XYZ file of C-alpha atoms in Angstrom:
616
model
C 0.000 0.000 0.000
C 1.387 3.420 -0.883
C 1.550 5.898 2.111
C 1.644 9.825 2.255
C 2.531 11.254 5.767
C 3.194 14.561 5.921
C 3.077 15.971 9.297
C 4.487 19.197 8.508
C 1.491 20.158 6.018
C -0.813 21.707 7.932
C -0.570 24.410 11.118
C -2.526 25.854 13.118
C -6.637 24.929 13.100
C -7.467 24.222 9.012
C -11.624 24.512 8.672
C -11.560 22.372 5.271
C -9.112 19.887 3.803
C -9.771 18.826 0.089
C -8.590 15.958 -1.097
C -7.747 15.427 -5.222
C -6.873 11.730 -6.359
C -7.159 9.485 -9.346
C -10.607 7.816 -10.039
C -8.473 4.600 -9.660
C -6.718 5.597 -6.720
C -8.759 4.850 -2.922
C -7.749 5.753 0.278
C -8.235 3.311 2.916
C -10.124 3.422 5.704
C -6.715 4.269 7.830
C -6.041 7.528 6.004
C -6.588 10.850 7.711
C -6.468 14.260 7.999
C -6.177 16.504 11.069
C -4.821 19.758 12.699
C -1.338 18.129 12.770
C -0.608 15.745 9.893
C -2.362 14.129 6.906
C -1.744 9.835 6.642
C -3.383 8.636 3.591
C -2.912 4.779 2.691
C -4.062 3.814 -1.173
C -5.538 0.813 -2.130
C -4.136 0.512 -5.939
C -5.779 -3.061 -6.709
C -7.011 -1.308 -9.368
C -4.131 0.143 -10.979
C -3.609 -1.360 -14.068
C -1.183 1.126 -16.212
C 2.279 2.169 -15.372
C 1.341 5.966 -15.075
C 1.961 8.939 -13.236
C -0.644 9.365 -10.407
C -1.575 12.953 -8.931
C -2.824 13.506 -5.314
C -3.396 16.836 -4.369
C -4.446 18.184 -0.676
C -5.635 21.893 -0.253
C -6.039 23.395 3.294
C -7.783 26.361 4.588
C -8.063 28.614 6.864
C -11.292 29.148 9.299
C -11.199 32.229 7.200
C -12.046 30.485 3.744
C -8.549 31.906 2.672
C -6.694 29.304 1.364
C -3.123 28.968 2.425
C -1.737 25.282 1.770
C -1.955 23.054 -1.683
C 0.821 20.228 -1.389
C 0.801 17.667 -4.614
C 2.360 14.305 -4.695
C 3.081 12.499 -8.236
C 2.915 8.713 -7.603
C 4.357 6.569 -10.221
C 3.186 2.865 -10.116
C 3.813 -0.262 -11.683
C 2.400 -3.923 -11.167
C 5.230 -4.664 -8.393
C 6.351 -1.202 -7.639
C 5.482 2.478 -5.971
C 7.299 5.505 -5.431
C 6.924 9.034 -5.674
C 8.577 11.742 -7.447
C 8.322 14.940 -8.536
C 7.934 15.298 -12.798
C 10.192 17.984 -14.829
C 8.869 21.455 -14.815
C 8.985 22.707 -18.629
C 9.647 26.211 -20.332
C 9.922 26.223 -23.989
C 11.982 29.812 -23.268
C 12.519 30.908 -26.676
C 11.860 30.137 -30.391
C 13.468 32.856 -32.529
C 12.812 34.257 -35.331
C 9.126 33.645 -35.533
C 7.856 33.798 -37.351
C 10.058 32.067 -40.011
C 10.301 31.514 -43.749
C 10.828 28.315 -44.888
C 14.315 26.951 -44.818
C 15.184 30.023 -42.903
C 17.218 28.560 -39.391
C 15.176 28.471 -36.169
C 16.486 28.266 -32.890
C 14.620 26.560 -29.726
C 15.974 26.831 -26.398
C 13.795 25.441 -23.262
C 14.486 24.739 -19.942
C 13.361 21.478 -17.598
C 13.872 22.213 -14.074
C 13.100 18.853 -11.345
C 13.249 19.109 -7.671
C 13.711 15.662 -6.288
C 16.135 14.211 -9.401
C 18.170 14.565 -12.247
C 16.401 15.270 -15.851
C 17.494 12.721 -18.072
C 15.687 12.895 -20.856
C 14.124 15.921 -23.230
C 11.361 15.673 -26.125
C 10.563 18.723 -28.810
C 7.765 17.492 -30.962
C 6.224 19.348 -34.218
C 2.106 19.608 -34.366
C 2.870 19.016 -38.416
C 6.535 17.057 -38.532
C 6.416 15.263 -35.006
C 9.462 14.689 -33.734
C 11.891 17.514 -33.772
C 14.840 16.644 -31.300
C 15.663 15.226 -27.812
C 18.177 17.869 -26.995
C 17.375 20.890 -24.573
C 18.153 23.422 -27.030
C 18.203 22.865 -30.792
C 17.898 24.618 -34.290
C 16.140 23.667 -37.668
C 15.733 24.233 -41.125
C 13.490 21.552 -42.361
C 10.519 23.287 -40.604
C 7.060 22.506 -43.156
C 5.168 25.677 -43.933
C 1.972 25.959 -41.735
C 1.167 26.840 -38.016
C 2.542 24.908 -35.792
C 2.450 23.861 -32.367
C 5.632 23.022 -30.476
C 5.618 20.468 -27.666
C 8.515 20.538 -24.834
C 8.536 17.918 -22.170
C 11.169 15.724 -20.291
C 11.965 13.009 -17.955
C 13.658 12.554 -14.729
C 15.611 9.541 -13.591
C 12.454 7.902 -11.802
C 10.163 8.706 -14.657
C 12.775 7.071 -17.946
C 12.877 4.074 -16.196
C 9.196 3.280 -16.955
C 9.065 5.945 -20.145
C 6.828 7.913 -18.431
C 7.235 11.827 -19.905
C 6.571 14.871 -17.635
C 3.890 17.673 -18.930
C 4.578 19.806 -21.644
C 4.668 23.018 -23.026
C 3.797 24.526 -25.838
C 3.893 27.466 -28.272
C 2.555 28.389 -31.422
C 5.125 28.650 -34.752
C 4.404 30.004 -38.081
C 6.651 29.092 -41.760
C 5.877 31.060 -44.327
C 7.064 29.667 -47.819
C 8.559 33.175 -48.860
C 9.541 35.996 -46.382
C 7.382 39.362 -46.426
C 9.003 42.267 -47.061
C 7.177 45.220 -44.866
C 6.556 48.238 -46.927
C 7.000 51.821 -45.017
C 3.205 53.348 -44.829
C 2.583 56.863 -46.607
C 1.661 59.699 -43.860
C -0.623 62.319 -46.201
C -2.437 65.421 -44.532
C -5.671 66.191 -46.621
C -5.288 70.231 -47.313
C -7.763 71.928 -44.726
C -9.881 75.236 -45.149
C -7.611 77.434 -43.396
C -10.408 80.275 -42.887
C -11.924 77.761 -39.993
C -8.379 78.483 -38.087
C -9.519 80.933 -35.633
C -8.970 80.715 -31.250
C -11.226 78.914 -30.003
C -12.923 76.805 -32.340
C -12.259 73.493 -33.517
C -10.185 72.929 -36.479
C -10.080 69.361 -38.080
C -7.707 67.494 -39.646
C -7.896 64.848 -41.817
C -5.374 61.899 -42.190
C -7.263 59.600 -44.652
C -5.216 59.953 -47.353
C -2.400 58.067 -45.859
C -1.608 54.416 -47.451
C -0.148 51.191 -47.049
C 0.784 49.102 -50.018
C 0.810 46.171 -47.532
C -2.771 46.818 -46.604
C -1.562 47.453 -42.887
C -4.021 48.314 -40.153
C -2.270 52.275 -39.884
C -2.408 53.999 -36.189
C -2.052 57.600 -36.755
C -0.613 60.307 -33.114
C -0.173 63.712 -34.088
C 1.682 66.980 -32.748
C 0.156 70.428 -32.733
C 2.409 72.904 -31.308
C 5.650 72.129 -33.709
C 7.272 71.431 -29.837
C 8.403 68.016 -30.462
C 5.368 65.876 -28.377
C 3.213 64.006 -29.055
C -0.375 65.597 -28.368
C -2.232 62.522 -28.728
C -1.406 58.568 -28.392
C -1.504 56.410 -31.144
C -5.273 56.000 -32.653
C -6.998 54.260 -35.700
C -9.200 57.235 -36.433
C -8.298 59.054 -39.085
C -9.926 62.338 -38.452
C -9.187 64.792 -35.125
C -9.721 68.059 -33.987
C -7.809 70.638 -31.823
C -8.568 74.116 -30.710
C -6.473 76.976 -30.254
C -6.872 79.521 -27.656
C -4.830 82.034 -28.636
C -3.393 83.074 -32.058
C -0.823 81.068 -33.593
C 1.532 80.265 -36.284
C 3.317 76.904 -36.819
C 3.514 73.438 -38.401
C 1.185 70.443 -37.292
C 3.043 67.059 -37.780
C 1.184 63.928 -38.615
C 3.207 60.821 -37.751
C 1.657 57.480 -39.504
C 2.686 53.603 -38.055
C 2.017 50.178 -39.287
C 3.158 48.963 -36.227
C 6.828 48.452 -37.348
C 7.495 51.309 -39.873
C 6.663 54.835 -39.402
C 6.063 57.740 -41.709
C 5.557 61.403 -40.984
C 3.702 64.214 -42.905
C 3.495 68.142 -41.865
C 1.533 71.026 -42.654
C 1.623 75.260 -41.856
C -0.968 76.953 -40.152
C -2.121 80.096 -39.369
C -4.683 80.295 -36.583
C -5.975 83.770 -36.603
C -6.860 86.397 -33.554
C -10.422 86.946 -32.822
C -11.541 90.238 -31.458
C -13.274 90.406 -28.320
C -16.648 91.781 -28.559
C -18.470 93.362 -25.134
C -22.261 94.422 -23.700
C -22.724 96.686 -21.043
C -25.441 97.584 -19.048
C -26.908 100.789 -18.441
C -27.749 102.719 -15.148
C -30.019 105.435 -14.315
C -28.991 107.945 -10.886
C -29.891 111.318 -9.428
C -26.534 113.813 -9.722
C -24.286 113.892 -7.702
C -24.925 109.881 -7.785
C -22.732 107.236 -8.905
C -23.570 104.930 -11.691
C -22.567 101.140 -11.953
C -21.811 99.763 -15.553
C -21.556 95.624 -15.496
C -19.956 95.008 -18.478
C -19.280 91.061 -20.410
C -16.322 90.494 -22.026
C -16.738 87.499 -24.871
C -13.344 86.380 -26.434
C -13.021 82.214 -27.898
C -8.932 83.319 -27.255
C -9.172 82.446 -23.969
C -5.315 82.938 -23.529
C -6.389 86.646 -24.222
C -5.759 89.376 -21.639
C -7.392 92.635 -21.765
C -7.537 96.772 -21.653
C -11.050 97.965 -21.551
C -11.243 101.746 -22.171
C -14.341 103.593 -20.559
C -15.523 106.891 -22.217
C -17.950 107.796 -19.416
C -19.707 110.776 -21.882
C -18.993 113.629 -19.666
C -14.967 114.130 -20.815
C -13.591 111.239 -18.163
C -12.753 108.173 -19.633
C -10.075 105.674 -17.593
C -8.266 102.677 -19.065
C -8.553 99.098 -16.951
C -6.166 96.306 -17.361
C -7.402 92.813 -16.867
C -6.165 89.334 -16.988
C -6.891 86.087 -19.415
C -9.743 84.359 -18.821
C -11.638 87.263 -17.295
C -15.209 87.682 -18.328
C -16.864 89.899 -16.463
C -15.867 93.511 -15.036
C -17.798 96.207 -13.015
C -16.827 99.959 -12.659
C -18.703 102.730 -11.052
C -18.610 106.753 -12.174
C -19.762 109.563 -10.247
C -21.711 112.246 -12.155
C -22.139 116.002 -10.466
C -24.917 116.913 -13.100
C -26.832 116.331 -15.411
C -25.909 118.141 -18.317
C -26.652 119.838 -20.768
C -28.306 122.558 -18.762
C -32.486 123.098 -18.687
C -33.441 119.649 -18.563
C -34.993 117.397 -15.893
C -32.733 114.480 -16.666
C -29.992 113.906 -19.474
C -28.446 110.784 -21.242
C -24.497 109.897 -21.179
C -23.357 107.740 -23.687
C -20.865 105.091 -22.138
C -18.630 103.934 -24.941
C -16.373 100.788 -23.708
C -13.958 99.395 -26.042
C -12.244 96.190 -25.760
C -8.264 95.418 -26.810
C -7.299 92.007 -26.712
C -3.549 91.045 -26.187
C -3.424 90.644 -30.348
C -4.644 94.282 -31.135
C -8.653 92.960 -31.372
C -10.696 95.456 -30.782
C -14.711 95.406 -29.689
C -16.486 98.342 -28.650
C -19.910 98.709 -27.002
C -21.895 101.347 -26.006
C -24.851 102.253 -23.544
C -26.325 104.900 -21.678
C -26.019 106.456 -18.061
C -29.349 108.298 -17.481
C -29.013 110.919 -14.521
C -32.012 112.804 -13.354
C -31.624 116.638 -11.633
C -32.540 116.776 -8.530
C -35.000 119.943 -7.341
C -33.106 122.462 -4.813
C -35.079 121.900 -1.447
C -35.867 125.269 1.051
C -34.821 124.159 4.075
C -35.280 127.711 6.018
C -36.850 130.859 5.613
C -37.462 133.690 8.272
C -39.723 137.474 8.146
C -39.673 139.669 10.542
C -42.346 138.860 13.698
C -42.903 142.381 14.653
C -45.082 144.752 13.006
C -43.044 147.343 10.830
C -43.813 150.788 9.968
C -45.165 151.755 6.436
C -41.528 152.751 4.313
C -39.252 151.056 6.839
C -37.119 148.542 5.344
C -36.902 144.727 6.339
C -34.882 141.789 5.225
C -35.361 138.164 5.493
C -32.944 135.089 5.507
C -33.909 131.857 4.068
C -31.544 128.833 3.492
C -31.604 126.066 0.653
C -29.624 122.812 -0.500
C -29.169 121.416 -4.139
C -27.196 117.460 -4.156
C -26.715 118.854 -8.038
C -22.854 120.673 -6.782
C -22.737 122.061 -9.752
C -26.093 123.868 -10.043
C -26.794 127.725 -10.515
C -29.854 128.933 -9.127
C -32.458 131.973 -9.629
C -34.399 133.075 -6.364
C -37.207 134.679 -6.681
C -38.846 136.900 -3.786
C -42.550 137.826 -3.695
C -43.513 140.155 -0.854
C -46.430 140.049 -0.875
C -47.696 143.351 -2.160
C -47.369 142.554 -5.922
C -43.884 143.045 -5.752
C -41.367 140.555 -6.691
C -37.182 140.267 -6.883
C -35.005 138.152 -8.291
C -31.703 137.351 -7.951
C -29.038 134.995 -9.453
C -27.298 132.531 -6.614
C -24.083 131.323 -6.332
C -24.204 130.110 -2.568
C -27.035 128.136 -1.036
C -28.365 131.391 1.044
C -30.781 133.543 0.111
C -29.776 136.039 3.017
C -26.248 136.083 2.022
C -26.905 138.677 -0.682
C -29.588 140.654 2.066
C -32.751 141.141 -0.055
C -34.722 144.140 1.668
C -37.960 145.814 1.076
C -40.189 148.187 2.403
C -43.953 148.252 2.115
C -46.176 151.671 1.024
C -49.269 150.950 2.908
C -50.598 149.402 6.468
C -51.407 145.791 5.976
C -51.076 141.938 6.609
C -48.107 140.455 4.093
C -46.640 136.623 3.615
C -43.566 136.459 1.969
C -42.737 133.605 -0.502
C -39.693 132.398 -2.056
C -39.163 130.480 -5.186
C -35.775 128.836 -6.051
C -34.823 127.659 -9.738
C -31.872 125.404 -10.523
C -30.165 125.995 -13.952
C -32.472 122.286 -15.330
C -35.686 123.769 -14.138
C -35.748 121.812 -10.746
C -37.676 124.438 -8.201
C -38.743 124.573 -4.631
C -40.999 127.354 -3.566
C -41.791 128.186 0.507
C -44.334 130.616 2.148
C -43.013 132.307 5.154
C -44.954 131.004 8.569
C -45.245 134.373 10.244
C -47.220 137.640 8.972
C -45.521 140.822 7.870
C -47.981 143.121 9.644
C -47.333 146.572 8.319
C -48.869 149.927 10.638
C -49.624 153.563 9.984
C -48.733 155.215 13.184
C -50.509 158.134 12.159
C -54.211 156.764 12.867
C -55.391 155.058 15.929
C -55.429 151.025 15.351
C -54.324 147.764 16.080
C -51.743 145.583 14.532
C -50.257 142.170 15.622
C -48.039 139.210 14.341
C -46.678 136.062 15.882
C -47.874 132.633 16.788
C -49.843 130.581 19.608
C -50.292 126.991 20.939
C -53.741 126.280 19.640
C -54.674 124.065 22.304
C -57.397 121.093 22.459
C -60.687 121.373 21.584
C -59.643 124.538 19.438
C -60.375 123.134 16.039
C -63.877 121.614 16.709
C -63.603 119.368 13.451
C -60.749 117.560 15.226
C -60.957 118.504 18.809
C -57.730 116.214 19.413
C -55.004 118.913 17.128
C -53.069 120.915 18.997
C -49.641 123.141 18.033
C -48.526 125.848 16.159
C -51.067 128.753 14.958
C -49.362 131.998 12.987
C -51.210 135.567 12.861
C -51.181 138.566 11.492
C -53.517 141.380 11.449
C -54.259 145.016 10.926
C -57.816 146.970 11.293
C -58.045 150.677 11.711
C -59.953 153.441 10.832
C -59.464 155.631 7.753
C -60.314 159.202 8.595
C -64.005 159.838 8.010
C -64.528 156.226 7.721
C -67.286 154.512 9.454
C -65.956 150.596 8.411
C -63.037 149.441 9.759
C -59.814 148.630 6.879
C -56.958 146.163 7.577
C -56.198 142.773 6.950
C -56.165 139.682 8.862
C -54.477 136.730 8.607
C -54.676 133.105 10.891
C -53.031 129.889 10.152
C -53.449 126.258 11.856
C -51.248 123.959 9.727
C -51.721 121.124 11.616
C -55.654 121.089 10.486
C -54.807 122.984 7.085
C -56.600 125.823 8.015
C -55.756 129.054 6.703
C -58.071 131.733 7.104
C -58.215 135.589 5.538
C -60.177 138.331 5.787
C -61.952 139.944 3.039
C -63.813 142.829 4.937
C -64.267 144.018 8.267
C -67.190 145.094 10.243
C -66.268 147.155 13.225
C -63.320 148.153 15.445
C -63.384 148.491 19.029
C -60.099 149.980 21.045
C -60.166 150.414 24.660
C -57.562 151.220 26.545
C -54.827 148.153 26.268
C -57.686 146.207 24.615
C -58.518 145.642 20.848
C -61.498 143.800 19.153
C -62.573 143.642 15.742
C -65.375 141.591 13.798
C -65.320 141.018 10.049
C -65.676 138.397 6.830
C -63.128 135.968 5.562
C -62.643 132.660 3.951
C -60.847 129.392 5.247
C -58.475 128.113 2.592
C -59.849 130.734 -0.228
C -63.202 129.471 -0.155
C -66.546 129.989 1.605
C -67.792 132.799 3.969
C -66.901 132.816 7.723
C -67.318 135.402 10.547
C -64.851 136.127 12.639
C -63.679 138.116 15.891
C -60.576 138.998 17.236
C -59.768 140.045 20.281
C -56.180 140.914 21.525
C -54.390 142.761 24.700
C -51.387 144.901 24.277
C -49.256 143.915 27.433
C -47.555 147.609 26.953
C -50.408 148.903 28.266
C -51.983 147.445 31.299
C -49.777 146.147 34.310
C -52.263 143.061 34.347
C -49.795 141.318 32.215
C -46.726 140.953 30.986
C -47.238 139.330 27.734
C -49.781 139.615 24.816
C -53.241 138.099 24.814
C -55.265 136.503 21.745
C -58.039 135.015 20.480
C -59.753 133.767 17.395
C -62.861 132.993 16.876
C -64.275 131.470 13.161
C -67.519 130.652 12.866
C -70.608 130.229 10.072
C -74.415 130.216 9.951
C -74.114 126.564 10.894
C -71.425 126.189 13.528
C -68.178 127.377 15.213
C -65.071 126.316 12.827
C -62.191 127.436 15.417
C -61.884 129.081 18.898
C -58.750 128.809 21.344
C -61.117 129.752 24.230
C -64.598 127.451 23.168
C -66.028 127.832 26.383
C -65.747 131.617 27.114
C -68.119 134.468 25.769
C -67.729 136.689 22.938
C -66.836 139.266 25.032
C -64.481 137.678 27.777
C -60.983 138.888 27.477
C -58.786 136.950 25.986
C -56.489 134.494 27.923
C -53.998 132.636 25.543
C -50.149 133.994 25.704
C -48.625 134.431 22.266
C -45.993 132.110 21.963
C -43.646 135.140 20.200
C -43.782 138.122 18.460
C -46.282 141.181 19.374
C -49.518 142.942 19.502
C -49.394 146.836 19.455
C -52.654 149.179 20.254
C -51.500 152.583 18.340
C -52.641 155.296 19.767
C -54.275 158.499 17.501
C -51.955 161.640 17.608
């Protein structure tokens, strides 16, 4: 009974032993495998042929991994066993190959065993058998066709009982003449060279190259004239490449076969293209500042950039910018709108584009900028009454964001007289306007600025001029009260500032009162004047008068006013008013609603005066 005990095969814990042998070939019932040796005992009662017998045993891990495979070659006879290890064979060369008939070939191999000396070698023909019995060898008699070469051997065991190892094999081919390889033909089809612009695709065309062997061609080509290779080798015969930037220089087209080469070239001129541009528009007040967002669009995208900027009102500025920039932003400040006499005015913004190559683009768009209307922020008249012919002078104060506007101010005083006067400073009192009124009277003052694009603001002074005659007996007054609550009986809850101005006297022989009179409540938009007066009563340090007016130019209203000159009664020490407005329907306004008609008044004025002038 053959025996294999190899107690060195397996370490550690194997999960799985597999066990290969010969159909023919049964372990007996002593054999085993285990963590620390494998014993298997063959029964070979039915082994009939002197042969070469394989076991093999593959252990793994409890991991699945397989780590161990050992093999055992048994060779058996009738009367005998052993085991051995068979010749491992390398057919290691067979040069050249392939080969033309009668043409020399060399074989060389190699037959490598473990266990014994190689005694024995075998090199067999698929077409003309066998070749020789040497390792290495060389022919001539070699039949045309494809053959396939068999290398095998024998150890010292193994001739005894003419038993040959496995072979190898590889695949000859004998030609009956020898091919002569032909160099291919690299050709360059001629290209429309008015498609060579940056950035987009040019394509060239290789199909006119040839092989007079009918070789499969591979075709690499090189588009910078620098010596690489831009692509690897390909069997298409068309390509494309794009330029992004201008260029002159040679494209090389390099054809292979797979042994010989050939190489074909053409010029080129790839040609600049100029950048083009859009801008965007903006639209300010002056003394604003307008943002352009501008797009630069250039297939060169080596490019780099100047962008002038003509901004329409004499600036321009020049900006610099790298490759591959796209977009760009600027902003302009504008002190005006200009020309002069309009409400707004459009600036052309001209932006022109200069690529790196001298390509030029230009765009244009427009900058609208609107005038802005000077604003009166101030303006002050005299509180006190004034004599008839003496002069007075006001001050009033206004801004313009437009720097560079001019500006007209007119002046209307109130009795049909008006002034202008060309500005260069934002003060109306800087140039001291005066004016003196001709007769006794009420007056508001207005003032009406005019930038040099029409923009205007106009104001109305608060307080009344009140203009006296000393040289009749009457009353006069101008300044302001708190108009308290319940005053304004349309909207008991107003309260704040109420402006007056009045005059009523007596014109010699006269038996009606003359004058003018004069009450604002802004808060309730009340503005009431008088159109005629009734009577006049003065008493002492007291005044009261009755007459007809409107509110707001419109309608017909009654009214009394009542007022104490503080100058001449030591019962107070500043001036007393009232006003009372009133219709056929109902009381309009009274800063004392629950007193009589003839109560005295009680409010303060808040400033200015009341003045009771006495008859000479």
């Amino acid at each position: 009974m053959p025996v294999w005990d190899d107690p060195e095969l397996v370490n550690g814990d194997p999960e799985d032993v597999k066990i290969k042998i010969p159909e023919s070939v049964t372990p007996t019932s002593d054999s085993y495998v285990d963590v620390d040796s494998i014993f298997i005992e063959f029964d070979m009662t039915n082994v009939v042929d002197i042969a070469l017998y394989r076991v093999v045993v593959s252990v793994k891990s409890e991991s699945g991994c397989e780590y161990a495979e050992v093999s055992r070659d048994f060779l058996v006879r009738h009367d005998y066993f052993c085991v051995s290890f068979p010749p491992v064979c390398n057919i290691t060369s067979i040069s050249p190959s392939p080969a033309v008939k009668g043409e020399t070939v060399f074989f060389n191999g190699t037959a490598i065993d473990p266990d014994t000396p190689v005694v024995a070698y075998n090199w067999t023909s698929s077409i003309d058998g066998h070749l020789s019995n040497s390792l290495n060898f060389s022919s001539s008699d070699l039949s045309v066709g494809i053959h396939t070469i068999y290398f095998s051997a024998q150890d010292y065991v193994m001739s005894c009982y003419d038993v040959w190892s496995e072979a190898d094999s590889v695949t000859l081919i004998i030609t009956e003449e020898a091919i002569i390889n032909q160099n291919p033909v690299a050709s360059i089809s001629q290209i429309d060279f008015s498609s060579a612009v940056e950035g987009s695709p040019v394509t060239f065309d290789a199909s006119a190259s040839s092989d007079v062997d009918d070789d499969e061609l591979e075709y690499r080509w090189d588009f910078n004239s620098d010596g690489t290779w831009d692509t690897g080798w390909s069997n298409t015969t068309t390509i494309t490449n794009t330029w992004y930037d201008d260029w002159i220089g040679m494209i090389t087209l390099e054809v292979s076969d797979g042994e010989l080469t050939d190489s074909d070239t053409i010029d080129i001129t790839v040609q600049n293209v100029a950048p083009t541009g859009t801008i965007s528009g903006d639209v300010i007040d002056e003394n604003g500042t307008a943002t352009i967002n501008g797009v630069i669009s250039d297939p060169g995208i080596n490019d780099t950039f100047d962008v002038t900027i003509e901004w329409g009102d004499g600036e321009h500025e020049i900006v610099s910018y790298p490759a591959g920039t796209t977009v760009f932003s600027k902003n302009h400040q504008y002190l005006d709108d200009d020309p002069s006499g309009t409400s707004s005015d459009d600036y052309t913004v001209t932006v022109t584009v200069t690529d790196d190559d001298g390509g030029v683009g230009t765009e244009s768009s427009v900058v609208t900028v609107n005038n802005i209307a000077p604003e009166i922020i101030s303006l002050s008249s005299p509180i006190d009454p004034i004599a008839v012919n003496e002069p007075i002078t006001i001050s009033s104060d206004f801004i313009d964001v437009g720097t560079l506007d001019t500006h007209t101010v007119s002046i209307d005083w109130g009795d049909s007289s008006v002034d202008a006067m060309e500005l260069s400073v934002s003060s109306v009192s800087a140039d001291q306007p005066t004016h003196s009124y001709l007769d006794a009277g009420v007056y508001r003052i207005t003032v009406t600025v005019i930038d040099d694009d029409d923009g205007s603001d106009t104001k109305t002074s608060e307080q009344y001029v009140v203009v006296y005659d000393a040289d009749a007996g009457f009353v006069t007054g101008g300044g302001w009260i708190y108009s308290p609550l319940d005053a304004y009986i349309t909207d008991p809850t107003l309260t704040g500032k109420a402006t007056f101005g009045f005059v009523s006297k007596y014109k010699k022989g006269a038996i009606v009162p003359t004058g003018n009179t004069e009450f604002q409540f802004q808060v309730a938009d009340l503005t009431f004047k008088s159109t005629s007066y009734e009577w006049l009563v003065i008493a002492g340090s007291k005044a009261k008068y009755k007459g007809i007016g409107t509110i707001n130019g419109e309608g017909e209203y009654t009214f009394m006013l009542s007022a104490i000159d503080a100058d001449l009664t030591p019962s107070t020490d500043v001036d007393l008013f009232r006003m009372k407005i009133w219709n056929e329907t109902a009381v309009i306004y009274d800063n004392q609603i629950e007193a009589l008609e003839d109560a005295d008044p009680t409010t303060a004025i808040g400033g200015g005066s009341i003045v009771i002038h006495q008859e000479k």
